[in-house]
XYZ file of C-alpha atoms in Angstrom:
402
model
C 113.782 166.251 10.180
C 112.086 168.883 7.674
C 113.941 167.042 4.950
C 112.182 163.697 6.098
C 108.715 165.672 7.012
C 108.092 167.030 3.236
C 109.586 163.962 1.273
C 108.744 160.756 3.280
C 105.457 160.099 1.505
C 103.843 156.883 -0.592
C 102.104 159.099 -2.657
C 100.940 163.421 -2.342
C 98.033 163.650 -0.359
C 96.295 166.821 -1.712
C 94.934 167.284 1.712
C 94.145 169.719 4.152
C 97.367 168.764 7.110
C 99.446 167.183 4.261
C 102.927 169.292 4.379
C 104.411 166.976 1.250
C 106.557 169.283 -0.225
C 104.639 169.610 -3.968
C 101.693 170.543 -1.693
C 103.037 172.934 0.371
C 102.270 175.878 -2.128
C 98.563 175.466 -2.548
C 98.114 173.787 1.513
C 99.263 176.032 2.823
C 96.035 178.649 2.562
C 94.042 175.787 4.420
C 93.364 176.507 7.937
C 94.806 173.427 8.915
C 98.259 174.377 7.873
C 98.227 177.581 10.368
C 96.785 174.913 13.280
C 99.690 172.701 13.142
C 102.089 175.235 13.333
C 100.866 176.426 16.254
C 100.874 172.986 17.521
C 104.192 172.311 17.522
C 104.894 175.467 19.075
C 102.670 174.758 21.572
C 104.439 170.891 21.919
C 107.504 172.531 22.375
C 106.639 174.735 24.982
C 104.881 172.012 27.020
C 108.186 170.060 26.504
C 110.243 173.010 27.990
C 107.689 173.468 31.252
C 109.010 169.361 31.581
C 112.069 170.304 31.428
C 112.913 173.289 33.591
C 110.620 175.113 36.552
C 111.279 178.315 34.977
C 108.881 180.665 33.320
C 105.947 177.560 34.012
C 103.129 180.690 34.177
C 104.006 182.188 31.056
C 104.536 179.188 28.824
C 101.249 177.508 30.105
C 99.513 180.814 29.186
C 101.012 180.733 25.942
C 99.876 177.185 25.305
C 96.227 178.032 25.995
C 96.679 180.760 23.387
C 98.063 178.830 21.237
C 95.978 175.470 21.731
C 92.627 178.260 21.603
C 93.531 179.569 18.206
C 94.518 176.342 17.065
C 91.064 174.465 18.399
C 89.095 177.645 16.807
C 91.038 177.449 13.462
C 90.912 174.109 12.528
C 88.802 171.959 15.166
C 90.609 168.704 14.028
C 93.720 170.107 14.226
C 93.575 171.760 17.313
C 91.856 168.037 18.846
C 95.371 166.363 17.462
C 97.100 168.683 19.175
C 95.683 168.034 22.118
C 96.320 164.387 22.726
C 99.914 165.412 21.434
C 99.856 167.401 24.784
C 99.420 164.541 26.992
C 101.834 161.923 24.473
C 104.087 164.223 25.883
C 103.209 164.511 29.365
C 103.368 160.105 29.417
C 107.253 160.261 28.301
C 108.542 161.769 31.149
C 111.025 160.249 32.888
C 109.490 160.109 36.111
C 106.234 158.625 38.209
C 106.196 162.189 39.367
C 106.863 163.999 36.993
C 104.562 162.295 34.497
C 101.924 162.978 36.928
C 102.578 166.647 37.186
C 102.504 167.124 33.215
C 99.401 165.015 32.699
C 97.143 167.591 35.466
C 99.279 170.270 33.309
C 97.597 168.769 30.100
C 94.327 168.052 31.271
C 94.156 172.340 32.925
C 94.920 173.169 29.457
C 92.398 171.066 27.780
C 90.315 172.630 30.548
C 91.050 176.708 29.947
C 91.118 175.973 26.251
C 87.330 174.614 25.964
C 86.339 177.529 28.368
C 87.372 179.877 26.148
C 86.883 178.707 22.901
C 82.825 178.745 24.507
C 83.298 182.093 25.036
C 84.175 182.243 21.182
C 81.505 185.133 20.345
C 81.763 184.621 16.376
C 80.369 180.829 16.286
C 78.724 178.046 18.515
C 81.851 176.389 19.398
C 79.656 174.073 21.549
C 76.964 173.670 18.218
C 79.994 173.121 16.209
C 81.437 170.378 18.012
C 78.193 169.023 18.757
C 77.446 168.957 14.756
C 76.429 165.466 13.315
C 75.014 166.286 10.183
C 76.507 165.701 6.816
C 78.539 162.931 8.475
C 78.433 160.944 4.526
C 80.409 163.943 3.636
C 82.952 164.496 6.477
C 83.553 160.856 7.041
C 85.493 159.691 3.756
C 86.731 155.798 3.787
C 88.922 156.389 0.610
C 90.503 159.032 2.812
C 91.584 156.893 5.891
C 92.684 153.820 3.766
C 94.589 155.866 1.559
C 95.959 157.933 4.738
C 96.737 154.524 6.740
C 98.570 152.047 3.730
C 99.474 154.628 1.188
C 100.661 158.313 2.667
C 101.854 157.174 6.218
C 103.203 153.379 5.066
C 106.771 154.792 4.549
C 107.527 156.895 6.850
C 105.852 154.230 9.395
C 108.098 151.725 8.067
C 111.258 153.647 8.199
C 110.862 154.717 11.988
C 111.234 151.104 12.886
C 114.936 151.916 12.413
C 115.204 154.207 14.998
C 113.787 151.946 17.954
C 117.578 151.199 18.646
C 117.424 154.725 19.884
C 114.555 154.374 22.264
C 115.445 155.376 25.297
C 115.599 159.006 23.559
C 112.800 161.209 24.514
C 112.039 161.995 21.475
C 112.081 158.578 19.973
C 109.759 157.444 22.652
C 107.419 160.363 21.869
C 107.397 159.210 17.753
C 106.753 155.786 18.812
C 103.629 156.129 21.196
C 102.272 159.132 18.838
C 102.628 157.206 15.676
C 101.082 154.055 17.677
C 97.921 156.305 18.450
C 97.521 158.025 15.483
C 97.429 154.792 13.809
C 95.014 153.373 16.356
C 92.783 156.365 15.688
C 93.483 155.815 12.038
C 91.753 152.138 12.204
C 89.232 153.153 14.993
C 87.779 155.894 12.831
C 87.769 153.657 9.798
C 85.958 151.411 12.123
C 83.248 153.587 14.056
C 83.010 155.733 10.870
C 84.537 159.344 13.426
C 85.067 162.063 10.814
C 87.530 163.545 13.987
C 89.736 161.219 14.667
C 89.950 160.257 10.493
C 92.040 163.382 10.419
C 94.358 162.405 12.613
C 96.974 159.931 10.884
C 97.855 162.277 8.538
C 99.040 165.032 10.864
C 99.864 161.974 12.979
C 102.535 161.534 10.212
C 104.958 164.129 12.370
C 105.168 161.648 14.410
C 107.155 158.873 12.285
C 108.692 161.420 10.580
C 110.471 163.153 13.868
C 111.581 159.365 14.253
C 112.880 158.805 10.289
C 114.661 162.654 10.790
C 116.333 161.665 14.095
C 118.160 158.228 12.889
C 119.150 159.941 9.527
C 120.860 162.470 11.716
C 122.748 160.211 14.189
C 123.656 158.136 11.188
C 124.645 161.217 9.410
C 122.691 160.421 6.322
C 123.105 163.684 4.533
C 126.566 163.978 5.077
C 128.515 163.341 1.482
C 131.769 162.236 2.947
C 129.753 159.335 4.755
C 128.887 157.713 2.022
C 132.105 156.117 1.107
C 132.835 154.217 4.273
C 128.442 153.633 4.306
C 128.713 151.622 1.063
C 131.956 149.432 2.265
C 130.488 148.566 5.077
C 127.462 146.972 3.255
C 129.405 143.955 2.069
C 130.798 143.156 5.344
C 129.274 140.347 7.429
C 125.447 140.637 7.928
C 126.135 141.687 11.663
C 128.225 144.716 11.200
C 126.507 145.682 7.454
C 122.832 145.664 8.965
C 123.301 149.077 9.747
C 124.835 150.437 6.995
C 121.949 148.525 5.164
C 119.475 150.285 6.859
C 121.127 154.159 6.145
C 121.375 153.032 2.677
C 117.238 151.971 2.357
C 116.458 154.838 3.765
C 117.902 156.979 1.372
C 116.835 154.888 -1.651
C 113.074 155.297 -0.135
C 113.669 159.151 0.263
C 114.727 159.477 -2.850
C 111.929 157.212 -4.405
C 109.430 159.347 -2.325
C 110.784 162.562 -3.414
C 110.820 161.121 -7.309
C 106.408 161.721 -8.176
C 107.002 165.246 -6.013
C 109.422 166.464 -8.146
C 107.535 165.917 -11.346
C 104.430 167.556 -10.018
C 106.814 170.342 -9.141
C 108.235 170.688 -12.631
C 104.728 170.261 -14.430
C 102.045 171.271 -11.844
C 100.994 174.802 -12.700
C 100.751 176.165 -9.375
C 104.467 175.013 -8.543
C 107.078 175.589 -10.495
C 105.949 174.787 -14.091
C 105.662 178.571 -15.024
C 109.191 179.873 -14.186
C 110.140 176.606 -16.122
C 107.908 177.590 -18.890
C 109.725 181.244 -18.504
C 113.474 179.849 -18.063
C 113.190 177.310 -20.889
C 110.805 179.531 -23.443
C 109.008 176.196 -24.133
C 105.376 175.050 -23.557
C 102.487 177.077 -21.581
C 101.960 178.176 -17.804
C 98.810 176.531 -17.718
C 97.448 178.300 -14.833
C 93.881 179.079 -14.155
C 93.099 182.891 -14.466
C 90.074 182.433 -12.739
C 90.446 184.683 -9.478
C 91.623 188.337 -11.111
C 88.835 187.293 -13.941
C 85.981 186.751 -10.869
C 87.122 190.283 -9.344
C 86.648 192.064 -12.358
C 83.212 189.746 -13.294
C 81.977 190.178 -10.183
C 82.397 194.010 -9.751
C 78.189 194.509 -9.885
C 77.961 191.874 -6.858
C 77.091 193.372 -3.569
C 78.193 191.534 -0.143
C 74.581 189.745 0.471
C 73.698 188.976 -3.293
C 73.364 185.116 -4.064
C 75.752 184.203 -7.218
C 74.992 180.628 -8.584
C 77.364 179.049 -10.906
C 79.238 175.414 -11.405
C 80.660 173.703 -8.004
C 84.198 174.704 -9.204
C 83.614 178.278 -9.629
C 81.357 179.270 -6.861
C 84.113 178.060 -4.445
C 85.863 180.828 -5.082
C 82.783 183.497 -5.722
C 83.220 184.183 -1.924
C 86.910 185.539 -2.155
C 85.676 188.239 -4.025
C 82.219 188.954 -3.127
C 78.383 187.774 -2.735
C 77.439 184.742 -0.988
C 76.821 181.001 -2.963
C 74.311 178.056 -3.107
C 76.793 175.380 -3.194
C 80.307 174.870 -3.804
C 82.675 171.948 -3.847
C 83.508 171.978 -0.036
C 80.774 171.674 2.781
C 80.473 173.882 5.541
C 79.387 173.968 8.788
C 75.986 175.303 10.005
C 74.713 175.138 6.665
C 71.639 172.855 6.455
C 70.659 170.669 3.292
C 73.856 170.962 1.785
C 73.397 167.614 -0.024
C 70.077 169.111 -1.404
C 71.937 172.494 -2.519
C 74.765 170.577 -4.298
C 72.085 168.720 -5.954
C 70.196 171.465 -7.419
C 73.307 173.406 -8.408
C 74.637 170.775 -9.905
C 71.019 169.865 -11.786
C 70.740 173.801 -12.780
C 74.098 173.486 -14.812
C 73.235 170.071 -16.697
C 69.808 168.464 -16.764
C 67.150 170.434 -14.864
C 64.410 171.967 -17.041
C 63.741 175.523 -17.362
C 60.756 175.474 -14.412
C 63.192 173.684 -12.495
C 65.723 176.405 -13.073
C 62.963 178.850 -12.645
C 62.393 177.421 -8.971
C 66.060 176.968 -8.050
C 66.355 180.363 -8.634
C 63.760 181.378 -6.505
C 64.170 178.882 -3.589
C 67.945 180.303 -3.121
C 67.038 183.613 -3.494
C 69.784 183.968 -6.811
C 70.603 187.080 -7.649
C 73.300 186.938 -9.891
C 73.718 183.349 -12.245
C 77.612 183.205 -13.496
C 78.597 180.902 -16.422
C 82.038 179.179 -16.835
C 82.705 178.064 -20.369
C 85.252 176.311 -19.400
C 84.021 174.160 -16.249
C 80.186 173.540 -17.775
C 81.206 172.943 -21.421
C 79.933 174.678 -24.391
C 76.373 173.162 -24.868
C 75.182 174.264 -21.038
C 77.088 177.320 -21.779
C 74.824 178.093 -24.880
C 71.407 176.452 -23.481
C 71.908 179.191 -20.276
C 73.098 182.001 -22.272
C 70.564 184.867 -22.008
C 72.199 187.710 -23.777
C 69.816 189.916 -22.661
C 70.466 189.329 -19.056
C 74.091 189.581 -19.794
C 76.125 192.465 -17.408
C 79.676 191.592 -17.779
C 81.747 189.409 -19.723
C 85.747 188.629 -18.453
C 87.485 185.649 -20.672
C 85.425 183.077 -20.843
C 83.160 184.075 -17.597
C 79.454 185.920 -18.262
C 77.749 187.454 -15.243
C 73.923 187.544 -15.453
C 71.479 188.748 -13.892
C 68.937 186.795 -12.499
C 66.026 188.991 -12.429
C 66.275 189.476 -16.350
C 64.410 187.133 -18.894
């Protein structure tokens, strides 16, 4: 199954929930990653209580942890997990049974929105209730690429495995994958930034399906292969399945072909110890963060730093506080408005209109990347008497200096 999970794509997402094996390195600092770990945790302990009577107080207290942190994470996340909670709870075997899992669900769903209200660091209730920005957190490239691109394979492929549908676990892929899709075309539809996010987490789904039928055909087994690739010329009846093992692999290998050149030439994968092993061509990666700690040295924790989109996102990791950056957040008002006038500060606004930027945000601090604004804004902005620190190509500047 983890084989399947971080090959079976139609192209590398990029994006927070994605666990596509050339963007494992660089996901996996995204809150969402953390969130759906704890999901499937949580999935499996909800499976267990369905199982066996046993231990029923502890793993439902567990769960609510779990599901909490999760929910308070990564909201989405956490709101995936949730209907994979009661997915569950419909597969059980009996009228009885499914009846005593879905009140299980729904008590959890319950104790997890009390606490997260209780949350003390953020609104959870303002959060959930937030509808701004929705031409930012709705993205229709996103959901059509996450619906016929990302998911198409891996959708396609767990068609093979209905054979084995009276499996548990087979019947949990099948109705999953069905809603994630649903919620795939329903968000697309009512224009839900929430349920958007779904498919591609969703994609565990299809995935658990693809992983299961490669194992009970023994897919990744060499010595199988032989007798596989006789049985293909027999008569359509008794090849069909041996057609089916081999399609699979061909897909799995032409989904894992685009991930391993990123790999080899991507420099946050493994293009460096390439570069290093082969003593040919350059790392090309960014020293950008250990540059900004040393830069920013002067900044204090409340000071406002203004700089390109690119660089302020990661201004924060060090310190000071930003105007814009390339990601929204919540609770921040006018956001449209702020990437606006940080992006008009680094290319066409005048010098008033600098002049008033500067004082509307409160800037502090005004950082220059060579590299991200070009050299002509570089030059234009340049103010060497305002200049406190230079790192590489970065200049820190103080705003209050003429």
């Amino acid at each position: 199954v983890l084989v399947v999970m971080v090959i079976l794509y139609g192209g590398v997402p990029g994006w927070a929930n994605s666990y596509a094996l050339a963007d494992l390195p660089w996901q996996q600092v995204n809150p969402s990653a953390f969130s759906f770990a704890l999901v499937l945790i949580a999935w499996a302990l909800f499976r267990r209580i369905g199982a066996s009577p046993n231990n029923r107080v502890l793993s439902f207290a567990a769960i609510v942890i779990l599901m909490t942190t999760a929910m308070l994470d990564h909201g989405m996340t956490g709101a995936f997990g949730m209907v994979g909670l009661f997915v569950l709870a419909v597969i059980m075997p009996t009228h009885s049974a499914r009846l005593g899992m879905l009140a299980m669900a729904a008590a959890i769903g319950i104790a997890v929105g009390a606490i997260c209200l209780c949350w003390p660091w953020y609104s959870f209730w303002k959060a959930v209730r937030w509808n701004q920005d929705s031409d930012f957190w709705f993205n229709s490239k996103f959901i059509t690429w996450a619906l016929t691109q990302w998911a198409f394979p891996a959708a396609v492929c767990a068609l093979f495995a209905l054979p084995l549908i009276r499996r548990p676990i087979i019947r949990f892929g099948a109705l999953g994958g069905s809603l994630m899709i649903g919620a795939g075309i329903a968000a697309y539809l009512r224009h839900s930034a929430t349920i958007a996010r779904f498919p591609l987490p969703g994609m565990i789904y299809p995935h658990l399906m693809v992983g299961v039928f490669a194992f009970e055909s023994r897919l990744f087994r060499p010595q199988t292969w032989p007798t596989r690739l006789k049985a293909m010329f027999r008569p359509i009846p008794l090849a069909s399945q041996a057609i089916l093992e081999v399609t699979l692999a061909v897909v799995l290998l032409r989904c894992a072909a685009p991930q391993a050149i990123l790999i080899a030439t991507q420099p946050w994968l493994a293009r460096p110890y390439l570069v290093a092993l082969l003593h040919r061509g350059e790392d090309r990666q960014s020293r950008l963060p250990p540059d900004l700690a040393r830069l920013l040295q002067p900044v204090q924790e409340h000071d406002v730093v203004l700089s390109d989109l690119q660089t302020s996102w990661l201004v924060p990791s060090t310190n000071g506080r930003i105007v814009a950056a390339m990601h929204y957040e919540l609770f921040v008002p006018d956001q449209k408005q702020r990437v606006q006038d940080a992006t008009d500060f680094f290319t066409t606004a005048s010098g008033q209109r600098r002049e008033q930027i500067i004082r509307q945000y409160g800037v502090r601090w005004i950082v220059l990347n060579r590299q991200m604004i070009g050299a002509p804004a570089f030059n234009a902005l340049l103010r060497p008497n305002a200049v406190v620190e230079e790192v590489g190509g970065l200049v820190l500047m103080d705003a209050t200096r003429r």
